Coordinates of C-alpha atoms in Angstrom, one line a residue:
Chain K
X1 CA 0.0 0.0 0.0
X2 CA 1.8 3.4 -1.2
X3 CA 0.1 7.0 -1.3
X4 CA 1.9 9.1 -4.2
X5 CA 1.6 12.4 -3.7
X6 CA 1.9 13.4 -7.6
X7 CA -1.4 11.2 -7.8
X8 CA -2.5 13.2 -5.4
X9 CA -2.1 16.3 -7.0
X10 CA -3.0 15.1 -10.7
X11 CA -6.4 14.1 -9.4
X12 CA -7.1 16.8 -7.5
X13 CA -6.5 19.5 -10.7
X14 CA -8.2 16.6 -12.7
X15 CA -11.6 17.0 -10.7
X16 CA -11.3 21.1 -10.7
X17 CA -10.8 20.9 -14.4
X18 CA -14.1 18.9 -15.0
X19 CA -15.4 20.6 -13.0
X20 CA -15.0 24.1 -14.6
X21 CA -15.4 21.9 -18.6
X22 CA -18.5 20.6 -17.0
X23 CA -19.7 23.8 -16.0
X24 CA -18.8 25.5 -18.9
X25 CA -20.1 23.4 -21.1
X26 CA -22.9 21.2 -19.3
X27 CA -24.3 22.5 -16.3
X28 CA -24.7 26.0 -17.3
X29 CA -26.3 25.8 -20.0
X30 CA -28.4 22.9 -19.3
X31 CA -29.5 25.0 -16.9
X32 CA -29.5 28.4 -19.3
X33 CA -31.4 25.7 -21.1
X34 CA -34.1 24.9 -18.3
X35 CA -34.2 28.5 -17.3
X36 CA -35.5 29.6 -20.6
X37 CA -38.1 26.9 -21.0
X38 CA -39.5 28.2 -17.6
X39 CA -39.4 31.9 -18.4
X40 CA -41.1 30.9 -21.8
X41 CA -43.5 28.6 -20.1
X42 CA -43.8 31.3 -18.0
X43 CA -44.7 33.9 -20.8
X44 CA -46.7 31.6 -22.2
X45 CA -49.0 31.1 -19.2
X46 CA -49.0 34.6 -18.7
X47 CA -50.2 35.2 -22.6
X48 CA -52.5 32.8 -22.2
X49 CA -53.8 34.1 -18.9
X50 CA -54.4 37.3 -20.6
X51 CA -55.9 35.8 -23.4
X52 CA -58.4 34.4 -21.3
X53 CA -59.1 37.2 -19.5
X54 CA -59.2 38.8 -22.8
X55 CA -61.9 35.8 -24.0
X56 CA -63.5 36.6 -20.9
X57 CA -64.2 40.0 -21.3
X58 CA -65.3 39.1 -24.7
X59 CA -67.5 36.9 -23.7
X60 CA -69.3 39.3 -21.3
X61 CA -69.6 41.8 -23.0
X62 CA -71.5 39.1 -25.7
X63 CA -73.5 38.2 -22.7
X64 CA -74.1 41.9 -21.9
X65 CA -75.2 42.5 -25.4
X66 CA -77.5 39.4 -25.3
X67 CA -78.9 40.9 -22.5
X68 CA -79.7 44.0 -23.7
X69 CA -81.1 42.2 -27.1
X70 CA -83.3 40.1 -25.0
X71 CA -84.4 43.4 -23.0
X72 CA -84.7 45.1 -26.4
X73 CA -86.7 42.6 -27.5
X74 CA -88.9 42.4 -24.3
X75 CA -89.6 45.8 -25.0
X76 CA -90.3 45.6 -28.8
X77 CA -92.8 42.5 -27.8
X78 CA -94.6 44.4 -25.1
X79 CA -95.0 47.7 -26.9
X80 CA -96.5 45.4 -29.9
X81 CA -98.7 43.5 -27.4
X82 CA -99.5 47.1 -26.0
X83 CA -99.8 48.6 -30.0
X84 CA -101.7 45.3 -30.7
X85 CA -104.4 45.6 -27.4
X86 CA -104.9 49.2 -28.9
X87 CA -105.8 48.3 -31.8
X88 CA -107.9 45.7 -31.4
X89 CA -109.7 48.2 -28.5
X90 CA -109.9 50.5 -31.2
X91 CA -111.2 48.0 -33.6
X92 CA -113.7 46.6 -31.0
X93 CA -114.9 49.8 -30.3
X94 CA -115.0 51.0 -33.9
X95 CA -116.9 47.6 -34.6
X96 CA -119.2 48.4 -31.5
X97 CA -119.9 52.1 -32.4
X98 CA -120.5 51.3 -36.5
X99 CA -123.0 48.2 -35.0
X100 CA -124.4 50.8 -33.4
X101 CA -124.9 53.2 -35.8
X102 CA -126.5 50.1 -38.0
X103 CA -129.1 49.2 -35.3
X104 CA -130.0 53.3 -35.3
X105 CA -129.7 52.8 -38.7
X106 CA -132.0 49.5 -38.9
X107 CA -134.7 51.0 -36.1
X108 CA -135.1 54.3 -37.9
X109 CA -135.7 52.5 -41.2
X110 CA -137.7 50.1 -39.4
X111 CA -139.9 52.8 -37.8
X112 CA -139.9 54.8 -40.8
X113 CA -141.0 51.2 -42.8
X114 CA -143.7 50.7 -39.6
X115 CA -144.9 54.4 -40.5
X116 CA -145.0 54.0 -44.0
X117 CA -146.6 50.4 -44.1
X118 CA -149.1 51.9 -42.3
X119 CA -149.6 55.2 -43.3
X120 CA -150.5 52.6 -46.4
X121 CA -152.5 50.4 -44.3
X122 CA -154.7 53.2 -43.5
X123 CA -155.6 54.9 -47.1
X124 CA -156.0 51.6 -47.9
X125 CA -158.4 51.0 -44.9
X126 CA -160.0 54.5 -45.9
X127 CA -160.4 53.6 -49.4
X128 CA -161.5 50.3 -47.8
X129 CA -164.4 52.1 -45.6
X130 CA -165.3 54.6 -48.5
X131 CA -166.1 51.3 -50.5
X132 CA -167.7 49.8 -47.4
X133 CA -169.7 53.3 -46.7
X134 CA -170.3 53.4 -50.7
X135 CA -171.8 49.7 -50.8
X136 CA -173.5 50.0 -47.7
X137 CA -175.0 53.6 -49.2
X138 CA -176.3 51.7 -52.1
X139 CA -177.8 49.2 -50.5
X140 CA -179.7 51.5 -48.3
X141 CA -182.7 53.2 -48.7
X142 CA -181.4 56.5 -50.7
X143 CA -184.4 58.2 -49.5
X144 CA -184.3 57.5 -45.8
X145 CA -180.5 58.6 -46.0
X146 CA -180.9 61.6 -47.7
X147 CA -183.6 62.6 -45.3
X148 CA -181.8 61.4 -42.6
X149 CA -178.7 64.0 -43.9
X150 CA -181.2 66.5 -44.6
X151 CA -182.2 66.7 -41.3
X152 CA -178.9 66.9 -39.9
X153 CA -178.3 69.5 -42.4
X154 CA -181.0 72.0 -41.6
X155 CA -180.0 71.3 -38.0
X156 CA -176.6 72.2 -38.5
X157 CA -178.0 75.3 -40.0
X158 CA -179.6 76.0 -37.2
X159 CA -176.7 75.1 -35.0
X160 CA -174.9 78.1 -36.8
X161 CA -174.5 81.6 -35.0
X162 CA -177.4 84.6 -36.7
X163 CA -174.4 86.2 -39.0
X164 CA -173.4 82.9 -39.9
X165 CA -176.7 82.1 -41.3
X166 CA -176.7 85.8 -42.3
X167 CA -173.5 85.3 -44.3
X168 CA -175.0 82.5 -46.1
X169 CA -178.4 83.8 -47.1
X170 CA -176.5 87.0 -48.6
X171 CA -174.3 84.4 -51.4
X172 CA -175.1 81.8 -54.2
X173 CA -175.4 78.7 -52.2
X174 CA -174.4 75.4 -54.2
X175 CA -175.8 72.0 -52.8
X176 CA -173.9 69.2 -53.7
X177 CA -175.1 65.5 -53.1
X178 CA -173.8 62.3 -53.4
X179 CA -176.6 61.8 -56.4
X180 CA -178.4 64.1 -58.4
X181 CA -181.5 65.6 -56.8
X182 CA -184.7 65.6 -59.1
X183 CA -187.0 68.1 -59.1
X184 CA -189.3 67.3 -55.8
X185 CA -185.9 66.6 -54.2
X186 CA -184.7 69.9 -55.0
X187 CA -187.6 71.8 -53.7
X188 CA -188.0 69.7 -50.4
X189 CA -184.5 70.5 -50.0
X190 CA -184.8 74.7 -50.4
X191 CA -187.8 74.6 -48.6
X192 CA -186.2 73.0 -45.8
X193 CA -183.1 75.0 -46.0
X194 CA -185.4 78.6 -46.1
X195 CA -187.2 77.4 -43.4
X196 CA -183.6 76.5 -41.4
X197 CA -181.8 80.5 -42.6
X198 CA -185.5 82.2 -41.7
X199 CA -185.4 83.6 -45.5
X200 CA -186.1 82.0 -48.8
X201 CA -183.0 81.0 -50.6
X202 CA -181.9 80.0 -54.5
X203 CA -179.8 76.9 -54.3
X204 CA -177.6 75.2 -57.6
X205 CA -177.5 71.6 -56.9
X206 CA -174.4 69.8 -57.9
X207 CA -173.8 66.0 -57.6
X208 CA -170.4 64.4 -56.2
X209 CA -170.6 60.8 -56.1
X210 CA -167.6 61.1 -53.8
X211 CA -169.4 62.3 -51.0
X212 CA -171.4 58.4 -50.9
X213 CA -174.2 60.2 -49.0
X214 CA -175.7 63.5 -47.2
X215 CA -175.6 66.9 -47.9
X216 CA -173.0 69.8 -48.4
X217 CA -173.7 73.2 -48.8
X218 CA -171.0 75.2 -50.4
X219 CA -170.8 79.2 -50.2
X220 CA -168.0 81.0 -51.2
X221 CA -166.6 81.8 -47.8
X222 CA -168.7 78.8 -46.4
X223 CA -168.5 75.2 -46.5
X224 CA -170.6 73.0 -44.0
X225 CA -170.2 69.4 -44.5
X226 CA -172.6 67.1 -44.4
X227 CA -171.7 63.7 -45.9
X228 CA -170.6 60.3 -45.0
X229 CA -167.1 61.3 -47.2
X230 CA -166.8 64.3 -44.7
X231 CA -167.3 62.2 -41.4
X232 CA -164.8 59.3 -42.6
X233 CA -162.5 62.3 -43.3
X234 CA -163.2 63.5 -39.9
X235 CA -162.4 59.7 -38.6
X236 CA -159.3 59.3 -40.4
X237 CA -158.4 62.9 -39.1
X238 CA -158.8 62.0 -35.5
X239 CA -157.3 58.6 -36.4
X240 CA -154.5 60.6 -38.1
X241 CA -154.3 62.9 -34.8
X242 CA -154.8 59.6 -32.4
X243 CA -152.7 56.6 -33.4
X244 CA -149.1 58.1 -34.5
X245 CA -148.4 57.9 -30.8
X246 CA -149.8 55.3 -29.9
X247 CA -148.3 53.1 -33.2
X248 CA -144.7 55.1 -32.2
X249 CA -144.8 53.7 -28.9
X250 CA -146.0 50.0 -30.2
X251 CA -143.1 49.9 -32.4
X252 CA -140.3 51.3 -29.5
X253 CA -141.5 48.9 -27.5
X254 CA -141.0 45.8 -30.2
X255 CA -137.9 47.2 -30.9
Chain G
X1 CA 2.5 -11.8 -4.2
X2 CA 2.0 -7.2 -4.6
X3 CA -1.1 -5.8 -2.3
X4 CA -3.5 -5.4 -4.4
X5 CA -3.4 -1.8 -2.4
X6 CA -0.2 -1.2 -4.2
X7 CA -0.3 1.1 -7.4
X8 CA 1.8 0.4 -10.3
X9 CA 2.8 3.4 -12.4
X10 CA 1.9 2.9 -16.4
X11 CA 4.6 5.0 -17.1
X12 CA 7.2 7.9 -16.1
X13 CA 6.8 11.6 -17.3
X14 CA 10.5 12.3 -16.1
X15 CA 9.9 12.0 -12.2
X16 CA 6.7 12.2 -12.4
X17 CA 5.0 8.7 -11.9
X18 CA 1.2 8.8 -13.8
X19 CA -0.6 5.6 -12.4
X20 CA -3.6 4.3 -13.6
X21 CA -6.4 6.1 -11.7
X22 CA -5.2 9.2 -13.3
X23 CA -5.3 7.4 -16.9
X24 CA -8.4 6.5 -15.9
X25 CA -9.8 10.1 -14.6
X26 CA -8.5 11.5 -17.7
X27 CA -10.7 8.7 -19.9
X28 CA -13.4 9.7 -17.5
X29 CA -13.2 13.5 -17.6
X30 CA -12.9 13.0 -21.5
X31 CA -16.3 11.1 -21.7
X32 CA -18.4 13.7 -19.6
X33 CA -17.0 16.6 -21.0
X34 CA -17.7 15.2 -24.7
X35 CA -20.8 13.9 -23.3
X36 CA -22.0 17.3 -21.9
X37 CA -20.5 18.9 -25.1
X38 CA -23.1 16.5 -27.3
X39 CA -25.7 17.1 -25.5
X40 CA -25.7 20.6 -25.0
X41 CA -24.7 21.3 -28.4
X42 CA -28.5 21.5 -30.0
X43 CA -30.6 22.3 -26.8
X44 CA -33.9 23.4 -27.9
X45 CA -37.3 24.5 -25.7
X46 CA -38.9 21.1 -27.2
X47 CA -36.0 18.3 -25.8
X48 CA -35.1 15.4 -27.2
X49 CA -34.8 12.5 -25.0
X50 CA -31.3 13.1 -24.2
X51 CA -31.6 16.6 -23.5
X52 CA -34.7 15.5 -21.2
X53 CA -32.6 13.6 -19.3
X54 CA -29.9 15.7 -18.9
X55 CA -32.5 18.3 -18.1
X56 CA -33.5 16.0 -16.0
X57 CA -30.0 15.4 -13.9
X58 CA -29.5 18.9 -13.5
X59 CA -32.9 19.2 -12.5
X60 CA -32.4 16.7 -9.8
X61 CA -29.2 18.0 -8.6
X62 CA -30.8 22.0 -8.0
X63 CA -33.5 20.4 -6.2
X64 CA -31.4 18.7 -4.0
X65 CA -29.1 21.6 -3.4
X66 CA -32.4 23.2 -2.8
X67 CA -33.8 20.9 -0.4
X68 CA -30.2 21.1 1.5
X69 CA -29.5 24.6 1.5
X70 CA -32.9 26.2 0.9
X71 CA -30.5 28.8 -1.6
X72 CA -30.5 29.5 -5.2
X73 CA -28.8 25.9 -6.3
X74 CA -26.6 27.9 -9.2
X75 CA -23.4 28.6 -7.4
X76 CA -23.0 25.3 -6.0
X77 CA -24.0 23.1 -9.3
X78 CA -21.1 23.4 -11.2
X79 CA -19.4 21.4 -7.9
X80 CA -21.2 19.2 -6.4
X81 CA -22.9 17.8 -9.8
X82 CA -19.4 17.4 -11.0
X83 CA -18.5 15.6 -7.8
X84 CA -21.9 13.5 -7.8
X85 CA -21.3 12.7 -11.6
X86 CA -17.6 11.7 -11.4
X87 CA -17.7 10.0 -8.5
X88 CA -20.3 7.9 -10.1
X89 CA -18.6 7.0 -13.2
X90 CA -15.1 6.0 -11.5
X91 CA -17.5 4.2 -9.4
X92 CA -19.4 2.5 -12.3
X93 CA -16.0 2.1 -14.0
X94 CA -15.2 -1.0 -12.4
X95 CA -17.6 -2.6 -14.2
X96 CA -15.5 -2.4 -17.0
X97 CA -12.6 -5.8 -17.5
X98 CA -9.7 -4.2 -16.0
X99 CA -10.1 -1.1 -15.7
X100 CA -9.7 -0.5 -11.5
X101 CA -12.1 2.5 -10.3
X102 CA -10.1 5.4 -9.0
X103 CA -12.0 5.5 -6.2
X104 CA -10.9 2.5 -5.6
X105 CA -6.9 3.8 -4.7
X106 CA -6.1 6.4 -2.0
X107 CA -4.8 9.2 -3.7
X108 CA -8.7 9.9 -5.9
X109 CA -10.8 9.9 -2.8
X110 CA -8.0 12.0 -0.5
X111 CA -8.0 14.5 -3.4
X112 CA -11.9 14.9 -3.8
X113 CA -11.9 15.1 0.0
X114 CA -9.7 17.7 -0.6
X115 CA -11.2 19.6 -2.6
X116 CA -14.7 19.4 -0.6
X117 CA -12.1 21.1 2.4
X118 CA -11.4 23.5 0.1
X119 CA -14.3 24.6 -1.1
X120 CA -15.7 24.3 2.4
X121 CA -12.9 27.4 2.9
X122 CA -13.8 28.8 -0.2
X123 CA -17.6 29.2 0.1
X124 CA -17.9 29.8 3.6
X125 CA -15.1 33.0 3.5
X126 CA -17.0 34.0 0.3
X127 CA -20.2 34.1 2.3
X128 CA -19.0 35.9 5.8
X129 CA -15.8 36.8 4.8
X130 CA -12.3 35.3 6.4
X131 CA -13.2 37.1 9.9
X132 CA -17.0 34.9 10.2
X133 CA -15.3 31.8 8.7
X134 CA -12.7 32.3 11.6
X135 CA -15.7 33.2 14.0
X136 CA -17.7 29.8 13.4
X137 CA -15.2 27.6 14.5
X138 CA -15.8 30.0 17.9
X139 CA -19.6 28.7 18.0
X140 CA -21.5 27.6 20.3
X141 CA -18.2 29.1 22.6
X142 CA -14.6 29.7 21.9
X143 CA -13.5 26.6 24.0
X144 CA -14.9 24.9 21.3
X145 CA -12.8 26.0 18.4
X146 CA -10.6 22.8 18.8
X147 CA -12.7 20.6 18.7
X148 CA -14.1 22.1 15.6
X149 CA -10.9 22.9 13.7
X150 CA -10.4 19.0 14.3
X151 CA -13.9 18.1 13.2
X152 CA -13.3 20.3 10.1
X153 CA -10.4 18.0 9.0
X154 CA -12.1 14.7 10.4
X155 CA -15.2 15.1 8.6
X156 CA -13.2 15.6 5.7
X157 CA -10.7 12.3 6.0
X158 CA -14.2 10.4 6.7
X159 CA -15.6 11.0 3.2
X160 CA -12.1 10.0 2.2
X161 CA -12.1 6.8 4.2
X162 CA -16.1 6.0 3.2
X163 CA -15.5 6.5 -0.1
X164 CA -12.4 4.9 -0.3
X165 CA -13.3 1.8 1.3
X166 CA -16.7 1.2 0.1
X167 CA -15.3 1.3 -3.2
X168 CA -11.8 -0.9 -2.6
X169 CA -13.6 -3.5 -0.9
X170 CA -16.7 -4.0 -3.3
X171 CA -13.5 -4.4 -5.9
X172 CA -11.3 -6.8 -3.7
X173 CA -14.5 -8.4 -3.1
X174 CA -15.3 -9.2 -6.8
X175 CA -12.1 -9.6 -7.4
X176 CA -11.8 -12.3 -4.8
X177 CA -14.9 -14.0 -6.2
X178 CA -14.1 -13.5 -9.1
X179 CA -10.6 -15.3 -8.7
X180 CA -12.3 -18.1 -7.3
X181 CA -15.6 -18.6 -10.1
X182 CA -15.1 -16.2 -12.8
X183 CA -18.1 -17.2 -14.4
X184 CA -21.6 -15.6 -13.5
X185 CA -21.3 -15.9 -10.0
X186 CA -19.7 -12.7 -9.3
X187 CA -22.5 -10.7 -11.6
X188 CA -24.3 -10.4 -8.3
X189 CA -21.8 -8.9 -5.9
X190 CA -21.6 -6.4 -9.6
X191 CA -24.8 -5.4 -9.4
X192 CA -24.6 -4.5 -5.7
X193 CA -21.2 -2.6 -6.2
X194 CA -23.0 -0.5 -8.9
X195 CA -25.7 0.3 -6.1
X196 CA -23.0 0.9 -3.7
X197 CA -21.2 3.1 -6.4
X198 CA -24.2 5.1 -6.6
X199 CA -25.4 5.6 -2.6
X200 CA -21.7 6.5 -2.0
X201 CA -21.9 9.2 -5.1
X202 CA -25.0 9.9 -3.5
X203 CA -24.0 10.4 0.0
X204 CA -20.4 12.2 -0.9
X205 CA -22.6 14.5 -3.0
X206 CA -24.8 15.2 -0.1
X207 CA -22.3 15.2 3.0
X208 CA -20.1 17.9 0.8
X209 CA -23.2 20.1 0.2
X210 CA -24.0 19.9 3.9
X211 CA -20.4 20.9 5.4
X212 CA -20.6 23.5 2.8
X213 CA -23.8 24.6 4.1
X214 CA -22.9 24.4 7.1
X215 CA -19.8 26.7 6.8
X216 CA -22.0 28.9 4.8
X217 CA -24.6 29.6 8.0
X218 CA -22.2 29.7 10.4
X219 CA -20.1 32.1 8.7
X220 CA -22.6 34.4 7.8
X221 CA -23.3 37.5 9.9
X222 CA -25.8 37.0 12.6
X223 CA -29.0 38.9 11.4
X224 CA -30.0 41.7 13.6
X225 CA -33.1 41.4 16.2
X226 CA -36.3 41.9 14.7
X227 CA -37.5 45.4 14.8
X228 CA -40.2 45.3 16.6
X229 CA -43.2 47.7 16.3
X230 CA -42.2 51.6 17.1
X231 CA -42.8 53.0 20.3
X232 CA -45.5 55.4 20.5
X233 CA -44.2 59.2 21.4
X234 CA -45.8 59.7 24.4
X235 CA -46.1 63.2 25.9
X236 CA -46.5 65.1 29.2
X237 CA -48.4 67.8 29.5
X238 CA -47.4 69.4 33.1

């Protein structure tokens, strides 16, 4: 067993000069090497980081703006619901005011139709009693009825105030019947009528088969009326005067 | 019959007698450095596998610094990787037909233990300068500076010694065996000397980085007491 010094010594320098080669041209830049990845792995992470903060942000604001779409289109849909319920108010309301107008429309030309039909209804029911009176007047005794008038003719005469009878004596009196008077008619007739005024009077007799019976004597500012014509005139006058009210009424109540 | 503890020089340069171990060294120290020189030569940020496991060694070795010192691993790779890795191959080395470790003589382990003396000097005067290296052979008390002056060289001729004779013996041991059956039966006692080789790469590695360490703390100027929260100005009104 020997120790040599120069041994010593060679391995000694030996081991320091690997270990500066080694260091010069392993361990540092290995660790150069190792270094750099981390700092670019570091970079990286931080890019990325920011990038995803970046996506982030991106992303809310897309969620802000589909938020404010959605709200925006909340709106739009209620303020066409809203447009759309106003309209169809109006609508309704047009449709209910036009209805109405239609049923004013309907009831006025229905009351006007009830008036006319029977405004028709009754000329037709006067022509329908003048031809009733007219048939019944022929089939009567023409003598008895135009006594009967006669009488009521003379007392109508009589019913009339002194000047009126005054007033008549005074003008040409005309005498119209519902047939022509003969001769013995005629006189009967004056004779009666002189004796009614109190004076004798000249009478022009005049037939109107319209009157269907009686007696009218005719002055020039004097008419009193004395026939079966004048009293259904003086019914369909009261009838006229009567039944619009009552027929009005009738028809608001129907309607 | 020569010791087999007795080194033979290969040849003379004049006086100078260069024995195998430092033939050896010399084949080592050219295989890492062209090694390291191929494998650094195209680093890129994407490795290839032997750039990941070089990455990988040096990785290892700053984490261990780490873990030892809890400091910035760069000023103590370059030396006690180098020590980790050459120790290792000279170790390994023996595996190869007659080729004898250098570990395996005297001279190879004295020197590295050495060096770690050395650098133990070196780092810890670079840290607290030449006074606070003086001053921590004075701690915990200056009757203690004996005692640690002597420890200082003792835990140094230790690593020699453990180093050395794990090493010689796991040789004279295969050797030996090897002398007696040559054939297979000394493949296991091979395999446990390249585990050996390794833990006592391992453990010189370590044991260096923790003297250093240790010369480094105790070296270092004690850090002032804490400054504690200002007191309030109080004032008298009389």
């Amino acid at each position: 067993m020997n120790f040599d010094p120069w041994t010593l010594g060679f391995q000694a320098v030996n081991v320091l000069v690997l270990v500066w080669l080694l260091h010069r041209f392993f361990w540092t830049p290995v660790a150069a090497m190792i270094a750099e990845r981390q700092a670019r792995a570091a970079t990286l992470l931080d890019e990325a980081e920011a990038r995803r903060a970046k996506a982030e942000a991106h992303l809310a604001d897309i969620e802000a703006t589909h938020a404010a779409i959605g709200a925006e289109r909340d709106a739009m849909l209620a303020a066409a619901r809203k447009d759309a319920e106003a309209a169809r108010d109006a609508l309704i309301d047009a449709a209910r005011a036009e209805a109405a107008a239609l049923h004013d429309t309907a009831k006025d030309a229905r009351v006007r139709a009830a008036a006319a039909l029977k405004a028709t209804a009754m000329e037709e029911a006067q022509g329908l009693a003048l031809t009733i009176a007219g048939r019944l007047a022929a089939r009567l005794d023409g003598a008895s009825v135009d006594a009967a008038f006669l009488g009521w003719l003379v007392q109508g005469v009589r019913d009339l105030s002194d000047a009126d009878r005054k007033a008549l004596t005074g003008a040409g009196l005309e005498l119209v019947s519902a047939t022509l008077q003969d001769a013995e008619a005629q006189d009967h007739i004056s004779a009666a009528l002189s004796d009614a005024l109190g004076t004798p009077v000249t009478l022009r007799f005049r037939a109107d088969p319209g009157l269907i019976a009686g007696h009218e004597l005719h002055s020039p500012h004097f008419t009193l009326r004395n026939s079966w014509a004048a009293d259904l005139d003086l019914i369909a006058a009261a009838l006229k005067a009567d039944d619009p009210h009552r027929n009005a009424g009738a028809i608001s109540d129907a309607a | 019959m020569d010791s087999p503890l007795q080194s033979i020089p290969l040849f003379m340069a004049g006086p100078v007698p260069i024995m195998p171990a430092v033939v050896t060294t010399w084949a080592i120290m050219a295989v890492l450095v062209l090694a390291g020189v191929l494998l650094t030569r195209r680093l890129t940020l994407l490795p290839s596998a032997a750039q990941a496991a070089a990455e990988l060694l040096v990785g290892a070795v700053d984490q261990q610094i780490r873990d030892v010192t809890g400091a910035p691993p760069a000023p103590f790779r370059a030396f006690i990787g180098t020590l980790f890795l050459f120790i290792l191959i000279a170790n390994w080395s023996s595996l190869i037909p007659g080729v004898t470790p250098p570990t395996a003589t005297m001279e190879t382990p004295a020197a590295l233990a050495a060096l770690v003396f050395v650098s133990i000097i070196f780092f810890g005067v670079r840290e607290g300068g030449l006074g606070g290296f003086l001053r921590g052979f004075a701690l915990p008390n200056p009757v203690m500076i004996p005692l640690n002056m002597l420890e200082s060289i003792t835990r140094s001729f230790s690593m020699f010694v453990r180093l050395f004779g794990n090493v010689m013996s796991g040789v004279f041991v295969i050797a030996i065996v090897g002398s007696l059956a040559a054939l297979l039966v000394p493949i296991p006692l091979m395999a446990l000397d390249l585990l050996t080789g390794a833990v006592q790469a391992y453990i010189f590695a370590v044991l260096s980085m923790v003297f250093i360490t240790s010369a480094v703390e105790k070296g270092a100027p004690e850090p002032g007491p804490e400054p504690g929260p200002e007191p309030a100005l109080e004032t008298e009104e009389s």
